[in-house]
Short mmCIF file of the C-alpha atoms (twelve columns), coordinates in Angstrom:
data_MODEL
# 
_entry.id   MODEL 
# 
loop_
_atom_site.group_PDB 
_atom_site.id 
_atom_site.type_symbol 
_atom_site.label_atom_id 
_atom_site.label_alt_id 
_atom_site.label_comp_id 
_atom_site.label_asym_id 
_atom_site.label_seq_id 
_atom_site.Cartn_x 
_atom_site.Cartn_y 
_atom_site.Cartn_z 
_atom_site.pdbx_PDB_model_num 
ATOM 1   C CA . UNK A 1   -64.813 -18.980 -93.618 1 
ATOM 2   C CA . UNK A 2   -63.038 -18.320 -90.362 1 
ATOM 3   C CA . UNK A 3   -65.947 -19.371 -88.154 1 
ATOM 4   C CA . UNK A 4   -67.702 -22.713 -88.175 1 
ATOM 5   C CA . UNK A 5   -71.255 -23.059 -89.445 1 
ATOM 6   C CA . UNK A 6   -74.071 -25.572 -88.949 1 
ATOM 7   C CA . UNK A 7   -72.604 -27.951 -91.550 1 
ATOM 8   C CA . UNK A 8   -68.866 -27.227 -91.535 1 
ATOM 9   C CA . UNK A 9   -65.880 -26.420 -89.381 1 
ATOM 10  C CA . UNK A 10  -64.339 -23.003 -89.982 1 
ATOM 11  C CA . UNK A 11  -60.822 -22.482 -91.267 1 
ATOM 12  C CA . UNK A 12  -59.400 -21.597 -87.840 1 
ATOM 13  C CA . UNK A 13  -60.841 -24.739 -86.226 1 
ATOM 14  C CA . UNK A 14  -59.369 -26.799 -89.084 1 
ATOM 15  C CA . UNK A 15  -56.020 -25.025 -88.695 1 
ATOM 16  C CA . UNK A 16  -55.857 -25.834 -84.981 1 
ATOM 17  C CA . UNK A 17  -57.003 -29.423 -85.560 1 
ATOM 18  C CA . UNK A 18  -54.531 -30.328 -88.308 1 
ATOM 19  C CA . UNK A 19  -51.617 -28.343 -86.877 1 
ATOM 20  C CA . UNK A 20  -51.998 -30.150 -83.566 1 
ATOM 21  C CA . UNK A 21  -52.316 -33.506 -85.353 1 
ATOM 22  C CA . UNK A 22  -49.061 -32.865 -87.245 1 
ATOM 23  C CA . UNK A 23  -47.182 -31.570 -84.195 1 
ATOM 24  C CA . UNK A 24  -48.335 -34.453 -81.989 1 
ATOM 25  C CA . UNK A 25  -47.246 -37.004 -84.616 1 
ATOM 26  C CA . UNK A 26  -43.827 -35.348 -84.968 1 
ATOM 27  C CA . UNK A 27  -43.540 -35.010 -81.195 1 
ATOM 28  C CA . UNK A 28  -44.419 -38.663 -80.667 1 
ATOM 29  C CA . UNK A 29  -41.812 -39.784 -83.204 1 
ATOM 30  C CA . UNK A 30  -39.138 -37.608 -81.589 1 
ATOM 31  C CA . UNK A 31  -40.055 -38.899 -78.139 1 
ATOM 32  C CA . UNK A 32  -39.898 -42.535 -79.219 1 
ATOM 33  C CA . UNK A 33  -36.541 -42.032 -80.949 1 
ATOM 34  C CA . UNK A 34  -34.867 -39.925 -78.269 1 
ATOM 35  C CA . UNK A 35  -35.357 -42.438 -75.449 1 
ATOM 36  C CA . UNK A 36  -33.106 -44.849 -77.372 1 
ATOM 37  C CA . UNK A 37  -30.359 -42.295 -78.012 1 
ATOM 38  C CA . UNK A 38  -27.189 -42.586 -75.925 1 
ATOM 39  C CA . UNK A 39  -27.194 -40.327 -72.875 1 
ATOM 40  C CA . UNK A 40  -24.504 -37.799 -73.774 1 
ATOM 41  C CA . UNK A 41  -24.288 -34.026 -74.192 1 
ATOM 42  C CA . UNK A 42  -24.630 -34.198 -77.987 1 
ATOM 43  C CA . UNK A 43  -28.290 -35.292 -77.680 1 
ATOM 44  C CA . UNK A 44  -29.320 -32.445 -75.363 1 
ATOM 45  C CA . UNK A 45  -30.613 -30.420 -78.366 1 
ATOM 46  C CA . UNK A 46  -32.998 -33.274 -79.258 1 
ATOM 47  C CA . UNK A 47  -34.441 -33.257 -75.734 1 
ATOM 48  C CA . UNK A 48  -34.604 -29.450 -75.741 1 
ATOM 49  C CA . UNK A 49  -36.476 -29.463 -79.058 1 
ATOM 50  C CA . UNK A 50  -38.887 -32.119 -77.719 1 
ATOM 51  C CA . UNK A 51  -39.609 -29.989 -74.654 1 
ATOM 52  C CA . UNK A 52  -40.064 -26.817 -76.715 1 
ATOM 53  C CA . UNK A 53  -42.382 -28.580 -79.133 1 
ATOM 54  C CA . UNK A 54  -44.395 -29.908 -76.181 1 
ATOM 55  C CA . UNK A 55  -44.799 -26.383 -74.814 1 
ATOM 56  C CA . UNK A 56  -45.850 -25.218 -78.286 1 
ATOM 57  C CA . UNK A 57  -48.492 -27.959 -78.397 1 
ATOM 58  C CA . UNK A 58  -49.715 -26.862 -74.971 1 
ATOM 59  C CA . UNK A 59  -49.951 -23.210 -76.083 1 
ATOM 60  C CA . UNK A 60  -51.814 -24.181 -79.261 1 
ATOM 61  C CA . UNK A 61  -54.152 -26.361 -77.200 1 
ATOM 62  C CA . UNK A 62  -54.990 -23.350 -75.019 1 
ATOM 63  C CA . UNK A 63  -55.687 -21.255 -78.122 1 
ATOM 64  C CA . UNK A 64  -57.711 -24.065 -79.680 1 
ATOM 65  C CA . UNK A 65  -59.846 -24.477 -76.576 1 
ATOM 66  C CA . UNK A 66  -60.379 -20.704 -76.341 1 
ATOM 67  C CA . UNK A 67  -61.505 -20.647 -79.980 1 
ATOM 68  C CA . UNK A 68  -63.673 -23.734 -79.445 1 
ATOM 69  C CA . UNK A 69  -65.473 -22.008 -76.561 1 
ATOM 70  C CA . UNK A 70  -66.097 -18.982 -78.790 1 
ATOM 71  C CA . UNK A 71  -66.882 -20.746 -82.071 1 
ATOM 72  C CA . UNK A 72  -70.060 -22.660 -82.874 1 
ATOM 73  C CA . UNK A 73  -69.933 -26.413 -83.367 1 
ATOM 74  C CA . UNK A 74  -71.454 -27.906 -86.500 1 
ATOM 75  C CA . UNK A 75  -74.698 -29.803 -86.013 1 
ATOM 76  C CA . UNK A 76  -74.629 -33.560 -85.700 1 
ATOM 77  C CA . UNK A 77  -75.745 -35.459 -88.802 1 
ATOM 78  C CA . UNK A 78  -79.542 -35.891 -88.704 1 
ATOM 79  C CA . UNK A 79  -79.329 -39.698 -88.681 1 
ATOM 80  C CA . UNK A 80  -76.815 -39.864 -85.808 1 
ATOM 81  C CA . UNK A 81  -78.299 -41.624 -82.760 1 
ATOM 82  C CA . UNK A 82  -78.172 -39.687 -79.498 1 
ATOM 83  C CA . UNK A 83  -75.845 -42.222 -77.865 1 
ATOM 84  C CA . UNK A 84  -73.322 -41.707 -80.691 1 
ATOM 85  C CA . UNK A 85  -73.520 -37.928 -80.330 1 
ATOM 86  C CA . UNK A 86  -72.912 -38.244 -76.585 1 
ATOM 87  C CA . UNK A 87  -70.049 -40.673 -77.230 1 
ATOM 88  C CA . UNK A 88  -68.499 -38.255 -79.719 1 
ATOM 89  C CA . UNK A 89  -68.685 -35.422 -77.185 1 
ATOM 90  C CA . UNK A 90  -67.125 -37.604 -74.491 1 
ATOM 91  C CA . UNK A 91  -64.375 -38.673 -76.895 1 
ATOM 92  C CA . UNK A 92  -63.655 -35.079 -77.872 1 
ATOM 93  C CA . UNK A 93  -63.535 -34.024 -74.213 1 
ATOM 94  C CA . UNK A 94  -61.079 -36.846 -73.492 1 
ATOM 95  C CA . UNK A 95  -58.925 -35.803 -76.461 1 
ATOM 96  C CA . UNK A 96  -58.833 -32.200 -75.230 1 
ATOM 97  C CA . UNK A 97  -57.929 -33.365 -71.731 1 
ATOM 98  C CA . UNK A 98  -55.096 -35.557 -73.004 1 
ATOM 99  C CA . UNK A 99  -53.781 -32.852 -75.350 1 
ATOM 100 C CA . UNK A 100 -53.319 -30.762 -72.195 1 
ATOM 101 C CA . UNK A 101 -52.150 -33.518 -69.844 1 
ATOM 102 C CA . UNK A 102 -49.404 -34.979 -72.041 1 
ATOM 103 C CA . UNK A 103 -47.386 -31.740 -72.366 1 
ATOM 104 C CA . UNK A 104 -48.138 -30.766 -68.764 1 
ATOM 105 C CA . UNK A 105 -46.859 -34.144 -67.566 1 
ATOM 106 C CA . UNK A 106 -43.723 -33.656 -69.681 1 
ATOM 107 C CA . UNK A 107 -43.203 -30.228 -68.133 1 
ATOM 108 C CA . UNK A 108 -43.688 -31.769 -64.682 1 
ATOM 109 C CA . UNK A 109 -41.205 -34.541 -65.542 1 
ATOM 110 C CA . UNK A 110 -38.639 -31.968 -66.647 1 
ATOM 111 C CA . UNK A 111 -39.265 -30.002 -63.443 1 
ATOM 112 C CA . UNK A 112 -38.766 -32.910 -61.042 1 
ATOM 113 C CA . UNK A 113 -35.759 -34.211 -62.994 1 
ATOM 114 C CA . UNK A 114 -34.172 -30.748 -62.488 1 
ATOM 115 C CA . UNK A 115 -31.355 -31.446 -64.937 1 
ATOM 116 C CA . UNK A 116 -31.110 -27.980 -66.494 1 
ATOM 117 C CA . UNK A 117 -33.257 -24.860 -66.873 1 
ATOM 118 C CA . UNK A 118 -36.047 -25.132 -69.433 1 
ATOM 119 C CA . UNK A 119 -36.085 -22.664 -72.306 1 
ATOM 120 C CA . UNK A 120 -38.680 -22.525 -75.069 1 
ATOM 121 C CA . UNK A 121 -36.579 -22.913 -78.229 1 
ATOM 122 C CA . UNK A 122 -33.652 -21.380 -76.327 1 
ATOM 123 C CA . UNK A 123 -35.440 -18.030 -76.119 1 
ATOM 124 C CA . UNK A 124 -37.799 -17.819 -73.153 1 
ATOM 125 C CA . UNK A 125 -37.123 -19.280 -69.719 1 
ATOM 126 C CA . UNK A 126 -39.971 -21.515 -68.587 1 
ATOM 127 C CA . UNK A 127 -40.278 -21.869 -64.800 1 
ATOM 128 C CA . UNK A 128 -40.491 -25.365 -63.338 1 
ATOM 129 C CA . UNK A 129 -43.747 -26.923 -62.160 1 
ATOM 130 C CA . UNK A 130 -42.430 -27.716 -58.716 1 
ATOM 131 C CA . UNK A 131 -39.156 -29.541 -58.262 1 
ATOM 132 C CA . UNK A 132 -37.540 -32.688 -56.947 1 
ATOM 133 C CA . UNK A 133 -38.890 -34.007 -53.660 1 
ATOM 134 C CA . UNK A 134 -36.290 -35.811 -51.513 1 
ATOM 135 C CA . UNK A 135 -39.087 -37.626 -49.659 1 
ATOM 136 C CA . UNK A 136 -40.066 -39.349 -52.939 1 
ATOM 137 C CA . UNK A 137 -36.816 -40.798 -54.296 1 
ATOM 138 C CA . UNK A 138 -38.422 -42.243 -57.449 1 
ATOM 139 C CA . UNK A 139 -40.393 -39.107 -58.343 1 
ATOM 140 C CA . UNK A 140 -38.422 -38.569 -61.563 1 
ATOM 141 C CA . UNK A 141 -39.244 -42.109 -62.712 1 
ATOM 142 C CA . UNK A 142 -42.873 -41.779 -61.630 1 
ATOM 143 C CA . UNK A 143 -43.159 -38.555 -63.653 1 
ATOM 144 C CA . UNK A 144 -41.527 -40.205 -66.683 1 
ATOM 145 C CA . UNK A 145 -43.880 -43.187 -66.447 1 
ATOM 146 C CA . UNK A 146 -46.951 -40.928 -66.192 1 
ATOM 147 C CA . UNK A 147 -45.819 -38.904 -69.199 1 
ATOM 148 C CA . UNK A 148 -45.317 -42.035 -71.303 1 
ATOM 149 C CA . UNK A 149 -48.597 -43.589 -70.170 1 
ATOM 150 C CA . UNK A 150 -50.559 -40.435 -70.991 1 
ATOM 151 C CA . UNK A 151 -48.877 -40.290 -74.408 1 
ATOM 152 C CA . UNK A 152 -49.969 -43.851 -75.232 1 
ATOM 153 C CA . UNK A 153 -53.504 -43.174 -74.004 1 
ATOM 154 C CA . UNK A 154 -53.582 -40.073 -76.236 1 
ATOM 155 C CA . UNK A 155 -52.422 -42.145 -79.216 1 
ATOM 156 C CA . UNK A 156 -55.090 -44.794 -78.528 1 
ATOM 157 C CA . UNK A 157 -57.886 -42.227 -78.160 1 
ATOM 158 C CA . UNK A 158 -56.692 -40.324 -81.256 1 
ATOM 159 C CA . UNK A 159 -56.615 -43.585 -83.237 1 
ATOM 160 C CA . UNK A 160 -60.186 -44.278 -82.109 1 
ATOM 161 C CA . UNK A 161 -61.141 -40.750 -83.152 1 
ATOM 162 C CA . UNK A 162 -59.613 -41.262 -86.611 1 
ATOM 163 C CA . UNK A 163 -61.311 -44.654 -86.938 1 
ATOM 164 C CA . UNK A 164 -64.692 -43.125 -86.119 1 
ATOM 165 C CA . UNK A 165 -64.108 -40.392 -88.721 1 
ATOM 166 C CA . UNK A 166 -63.393 -43.095 -91.313 1 
ATOM 167 C CA . UNK A 167 -66.521 -45.012 -90.299 1 
ATOM 168 C CA . UNK A 168 -68.548 -41.821 -90.725 1 
ATOM 169 C CA . UNK A 169 -67.005 -41.327 -94.155 1 
ATOM 170 C CA . UNK A 170 -67.075 -44.838 -95.629 1 
ATOM 171 C CA . UNK A 171 -69.970 -46.497 -93.793 1 
ATOM 172 C CA . UNK A 172 -72.349 -43.745 -92.718 1 
ATOM 173 C CA . UNK A 173 -71.502 -41.437 -95.651 1 
ATOM 174 C CA . UNK A 174 -72.705 -38.460 -93.621 1 
ATOM 175 C CA . UNK A 175 -70.011 -35.871 -94.413 1 
ATOM 176 C CA . UNK A 176 -68.542 -35.729 -90.897 1 
ATOM 177 C CA . UNK A 177 -64.991 -36.307 -92.141 1 
ATOM 178 C CA . UNK A 178 -65.298 -33.938 -95.104 1 
ATOM 179 C CA . UNK A 179 -66.288 -31.005 -92.939 1 
ATOM 180 C CA . UNK A 180 -62.974 -31.221 -91.020 1 
ATOM 181 C CA . UNK A 181 -60.694 -31.901 -93.988 1 
ATOM 182 C CA . UNK A 182 -58.583 -28.906 -94.988 1 
ATOM 183 C CA . UNK A 183 -59.590 -27.049 -98.134 1 
ATOM 184 C CA . UNK A 184 -63.050 -28.620 -98.260 1 
ATOM 185 C CA . UNK A 185 -66.426 -26.975 -97.941 1 
ATOM 186 C CA . UNK A 186 -69.793 -28.616 -97.638 1 
# 
């Protein structure tokens, strides 16, 4: 089913969820590897791919949020305490926020670094989000630090999210994990 129901996530919600998980994991690995590469022209394609993938994640996040606003959310398990339901909603809101902020901060970093024009996979020119500011000499480094910090916060929150899904599955045995797994129906 395309749309979510009271006891399951729909196929489109699952698609967005797992596609973003995969892309964020790949993106994180590329980002961690590329910072240790020597700074020479031969590595520019790695940086360009990282930036393009980040913009793709941002676009998918916009589509995911649009679908999430349109699609119903499955009901909480009957035995879930209210404080856990509120915590889950807060955690999901934080995940959504970070999934937007990490690529936006990378775009901002690229903009203030002003090394070369940004193209999405070499096809579409992406305008900068502002530019260098001579009155803030360390702006490029500040932007880089913010981007890295937000990435690590996203990883920590996502790890907490995954841990809670495993607790629901193995301890609570309430089907929360199964309803988001691909190719499963409850």
